[in-house]
Coordinates of C-alpha atoms and ligand atoms in Angstrom, one line a residue:
M1 CA 129.4 58.3 -153.7
D2 CA 131.0 57.2 -150.5
G3 CA 128.2 57.3 -148.0
A4 CA 129.4 60.5 -146.3
L5 CA 126.7 63.1 -145.7
V6 CA 129.1 66.0 -145.7
R7 CA 132.5 66.0 -147.3
L8 CA 134.7 69.2 -147.3
E9 CA 138.1 69.2 -148.9
G10 CA 140.4 72.2 -148.6
L11 CA 137.4 74.5 -148.0
R12 CA 138.3 78.2 -147.9
K13 CA 136.4 81.3 -147.1
V14 CA 137.6 84.9 -147.8
Y15 CA 135.4 87.8 -146.8
N16 CA 135.7 91.0 -148.9
E17 CA 137.6 89.1 -151.6
G18 CA 139.7 91.4 -153.9
L19 CA 139.3 94.4 -151.5
P20 CA 142.1 95.9 -149.3
N21 CA 140.3 94.5 -146.3
A22 CA 140.1 91.0 -147.6
E23 CA 140.3 88.4 -144.8
E24 CA 140.6 84.6 -145.1
V25 CA 138.6 83.2 -142.2
L26 CA 138.6 79.5 -143.1
H27 CA 141.9 78.2 -144.4
G28 CA 141.4 74.8 -146.0
I29 CA 139.0 72.8 -143.9
D30 CA 138.9 69.0 -144.5
L31 CA 135.9 67.4 -142.8
T32 CA 133.6 64.4 -143.2
L33 CA 130.3 63.9 -141.4
A34 CA 128.7 60.5 -141.6
P35 CA 124.9 60.2 -141.5
G36 CA 123.5 60.3 -138.0
E37 CA 126.6 61.7 -136.3
F38 CA 126.0 63.8 -133.2
T39 CA 128.9 66.3 -133.2
A40 CA 129.9 69.4 -131.3
L41 CA 131.7 72.3 -133.0
I42 CA 133.6 74.3 -130.5
G43 CA 136.3 77.0 -130.6
P44 CA 136.9 80.6 -129.5
S45 CA 134.8 83.5 -130.7
G46 CA 135.9 84.6 -134.2
S47 CA 137.4 81.2 -135.0
G48 CA 135.0 80.7 -137.9
K49 CA 132.3 78.4 -136.5
S50 CA 129.3 80.4 -137.8
T51 CA 130.9 80.9 -141.1
L52 CA 131.5 77.1 -141.4
L53 CA 127.9 76.4 -140.4
N54 CA 126.5 78.9 -142.9
I55 CA 128.6 77.3 -145.7
L56 CA 127.5 73.9 -144.7
G57 CA 123.9 75.2 -144.6
L58 CA 124.2 76.5 -148.2
L59 CA 123.4 80.0 -146.8
E60 CA 126.8 81.3 -148.0
G61 CA 129.2 80.2 -150.7
A62 CA 132.8 79.1 -150.2
S63 CA 135.7 80.9 -151.8
G64 CA 137.6 77.7 -152.7
G65 CA 137.8 74.0 -152.1
R66 CA 135.1 71.3 -152.4
Y67 CA 131.9 70.7 -150.6
A68 CA 129.8 67.6 -151.4
L69 CA 126.5 67.2 -149.6
A70 CA 124.9 63.7 -149.8
G71 CA 127.3 62.9 -152.5
R72 CA 126.6 65.9 -154.7
D73 CA 129.0 68.7 -155.4
V74 CA 127.1 71.8 -154.2
T75 CA 129.7 74.3 -155.4
V76 CA 128.2 74.1 -158.9
F77 CA 124.6 74.5 -157.7
D78 CA 122.5 77.5 -158.8
D79 CA 120.2 79.2 -156.3
D80 CA 117.2 76.9 -157.0
E81 CA 119.3 73.8 -156.5
R82 CA 120.8 75.2 -153.3
T83 CA 117.3 75.9 -152.0
R84 CA 116.0 72.5 -152.9
A85 CA 119.0 70.7 -151.3
R86 CA 118.6 72.9 -148.2
H87 CA 114.9 71.9 -147.9
E88 CA 115.4 68.2 -148.6
I89 CA 118.5 67.5 -146.5
L90 CA 119.0 70.2 -143.8
G91 CA 117.3 71.7 -140.8
F92 CA 118.4 74.7 -138.8
I93 CA 118.2 75.7 -135.1
F94 CA 119.5 79.2 -134.1
Q95 CA 120.1 80.7 -130.7
F96 CA 117.3 83.2 -131.4
H97 CA 114.5 81.1 -132.7
H98 CA 112.8 83.6 -135.0
L99 CA 109.3 82.3 -134.5
L100 CA 106.6 84.3 -136.1
P101 CA 104.7 86.0 -133.3
A102 CA 101.3 86.2 -135.1
F103 CA 101.2 82.4 -135.7
S104 CA 100.5 79.6 -133.3
A105 CA 103.1 77.1 -132.3
A106 CA 101.7 74.5 -134.6
E107 CA 101.6 77.0 -137.5
N108 CA 105.2 78.0 -136.9
V109 CA 106.2 74.3 -137.0
M110 CA 104.3 73.8 -140.2
L111 CA 105.8 76.8 -142.0
P112 CA 108.9 75.1 -143.6
G113 CA 106.7 72.3 -144.8
L114 CA 104.3 74.7 -146.4
I115 CA 107.1 76.4 -148.2
S116 CA 108.4 73.2 -149.7
R117 CA 105.0 71.5 -150.1
G118 CA 105.0 71.7 -153.9
R119 CA 107.9 69.2 -153.9
D120 CA 106.5 66.9 -151.3
N121 CA 104.6 64.2 -153.3
G122 CA 101.3 65.6 -152.1
G123 CA 102.6 66.6 -148.7
G124 CA 100.8 64.3 -146.3
D125 CA 99.1 65.8 -143.4
L126 CA 101.4 68.6 -142.3
R127 CA 99.4 69.6 -139.3
A128 CA 99.4 66.0 -138.0
K129 CA 103.2 66.0 -138.4
A130 CA 103.5 69.3 -136.6
L131 CA 101.4 68.0 -133.8
E132 CA 103.4 64.8 -133.6
L133 CA 106.6 66.8 -133.3
L134 CA 105.1 69.2 -130.7
D135 CA 104.1 66.2 -128.7
A136 CA 107.7 64.8 -129.1
V137 CA 109.1 68.1 -127.7
G138 CA 106.7 68.0 -124.8
L139 CA 104.4 70.8 -126.1
K140 CA 101.2 69.0 -127.1
E141 CA 99.1 71.3 -125.0
A142 CA 100.7 74.5 -126.5
A143 CA 99.9 73.8 -130.1
D144 CA 97.5 76.7 -130.4
K145 CA 99.4 79.2 -128.3
K146 CA 101.3 82.1 -129.7
P147 CA 105.1 82.3 -129.1
G148 CA 104.5 85.3 -126.8
E149 CA 102.5 83.0 -124.5
L150 CA 105.4 80.6 -124.1
S151 CA 108.6 80.7 -122.0
G152 CA 112.0 81.0 -123.7
G153 CA 112.7 77.3 -123.3
M154 CA 109.3 76.4 -124.8
Q155 CA 109.9 78.7 -127.7
Q156 CA 113.2 77.0 -128.4
R157 CA 111.3 73.6 -128.3
V158 CA 108.9 74.9 -131.0
A159 CA 112.0 76.0 -133.1
I160 CA 113.3 72.4 -132.7
A161 CA 110.1 70.9 -133.9
R162 CA 110.1 73.3 -136.8
A163 CA 113.7 72.3 -137.7
L164 CA 112.6 68.7 -137.8
V165 CA 109.3 69.0 -139.7
R166 CA 110.8 68.1 -143.1
S167 CA 112.7 65.1 -141.6
P168 CA 116.2 66.5 -142.3
R169 CA 119.2 64.2 -142.4
L170 CA 121.4 66.8 -140.8
V171 CA 120.5 69.6 -138.4
L172 CA 122.8 72.6 -138.1
A173 CA 122.5 74.2 -134.7
D174 CA 124.2 77.5 -133.8
E175 CA 124.3 77.9 -130.0
P176 CA 120.8 76.3 -129.7
T177 CA 120.9 76.7 -125.9
G178 CA 122.9 79.9 -125.7
N179 CA 120.2 82.1 -124.2
L180 CA 118.6 79.5 -121.9
D181 CA 119.2 78.8 -118.2
T182 CA 121.1 75.6 -117.3
R183 CA 118.0 73.5 -116.7
S184 CA 116.2 74.4 -119.9
S185 CA 119.5 74.1 -121.7
D186 CA 120.0 70.5 -120.4
S187 CA 116.5 69.5 -121.4
I188 CA 116.8 71.0 -124.9
F189 CA 120.0 69.1 -125.3
A190 CA 118.5 65.9 -124.2
L191 CA 115.8 66.4 -126.7
L192 CA 118.2 66.8 -129.6
R193 CA 119.9 63.6 -128.4
S194 CA 116.7 61.7 -128.4
F195 CA 115.9 62.8 -131.9
N196 CA 119.4 61.7 -132.9
R197 CA 119.0 58.3 -131.2
E198 CA 115.4 57.5 -132.2
R199 CA 115.3 58.9 -135.7
G200 CA 118.9 58.8 -136.8
T201 CA 119.0 62.6 -137.5
G202 CA 122.6 64.0 -137.6
F203 CA 123.4 67.1 -135.6
L204 CA 126.3 69.5 -135.8
I205 CA 126.0 71.7 -132.8
V206 CA 128.0 74.9 -132.2
T207 CA 128.4 75.4 -128.5
H208 CA 130.5 77.3 -126.0
D209 CA 129.4 75.0 -123.2
P210 CA 132.0 72.3 -122.5
G211 CA 129.4 70.4 -120.5
L212 CA 127.2 70.1 -123.6
A213 CA 130.1 69.3 -126.0
A214 CA 131.1 66.5 -123.6
R215 CA 127.7 64.9 -124.3
C216 CA 128.4 64.6 -128.1
D217 CA 129.9 61.6 -129.9
R218 CA 132.5 63.7 -131.6
I219 CA 134.1 67.1 -130.8
I220 CA 135.6 69.3 -133.5
E221 CA 137.6 72.3 -132.4
L222 CA 138.2 75.3 -134.7
V223 CA 141.0 77.7 -134.0
D224 CA 141.7 80.6 -136.3
G225 CA 139.9 79.1 -139.2
R226 CA 141.6 75.7 -139.0
I227 CA 140.5 72.4 -137.4
A228 CA 142.8 72.2 -134.4
D229 CA 141.3 69.0 -133.0
D230 CA 138.7 66.4 -134.1
R231 CA 138.2 63.5 -131.8
P232 CA 135.7 60.9 -130.9
N233 CA 134.4 61.6 -127.4
Q234 CA 135.0 58.4 -125.4
A235 CA 133.1 59.7 -122.4
V236 CA 129.7 59.3 -124.0
Ligands
ADP1 P1 132.6 82.3 -134.7 O1 131.3 81.8 -135.1 O2 133.6 81.2 -134.4 O3 132.6 83.4 -133.6 P2 132.6 83.7 -137.2 O4 132.4 82.7 -138.3 O5 131.4 84.5 -136.8 O6 133.3 83.1 -135.9 O7 133.7 84.8 -137.7 C1 135.0 84.4 -138.2 C2 135.7 85.6 -138.7 O8 135.1 86.1 -139.9 C3 135.7 86.8 -137.8 O9 137.0 87.4 -137.9 C4 134.6 87.7 -138.3 O10 134.9 89.0 -138.0 C5 134.7 87.4 -139.8 N1 133.4 87.6 -140.5 C6 132.3 86.9 -140.2 N2 131.3 87.3 -141.0 C7 131.8 88.3 -141.8 C8 131.2 89.1 -142.9 N3 130.0 88.9 -143.3 N4 132.1 90.0 -143.4 C9 133.3 90.1 -143.0 N5 133.9 89.4 -142.1 C10 133.1 88.5 -141.4

């Protein structure tokens, strides 16, 4: 093992493989992410960003190439191993947060922990952890409120707390601020940054917003399923 959290070599993805409408959308991606990196993934619509994020998140398989996560070759994993690796290593934030409307903010944050509790060495106090995270995202007072009682920006904060409840090593975020106004978007971004700095959590953030990408340590640009640019961001 070489210390990389993510290592992709020649990763390919073909949709509708073997059919007349087969389409290769990732053409041999080489990419290494070190622990704790805070990286933006940019590129035009249709360039393959979501597909890459889904493969990294073990939500979809690749069609070829190699993917090692925390030093383990995940291409040979069965469903259970994939699920376990996802729970142990990864967190997810989406543009639409998918909170469960019938549950309070605290319960929504606790959910991923409840699902994986059997593997947690006894679990610890999940509610205490959820409350600590809600406090960290500035929502201590909203713990018992339902999503419908919260603004869009507050709901996204709950989703961030939920993504962090299992202390992931890498959070995959697909347009996490895409449906928010500039002010909420700025503060959500600052929050991700603070988790990165204070807890060492790695982030890979898909964004269309050049202003947000400019605040990441590294910017990777995908064009037509290939890495067109990958550079440290000197401005940060
Ligand atoms: P981005 O996130 O950069 O907008 P996507 O990863 O969503 O790009 O899409 C890349 C390409 O893959 C597009 O041409 C899209 O039409 C195609 N694609 C994405 N998902 C599927 C799918 N489930 N089946 C077939 N084609 C898909």
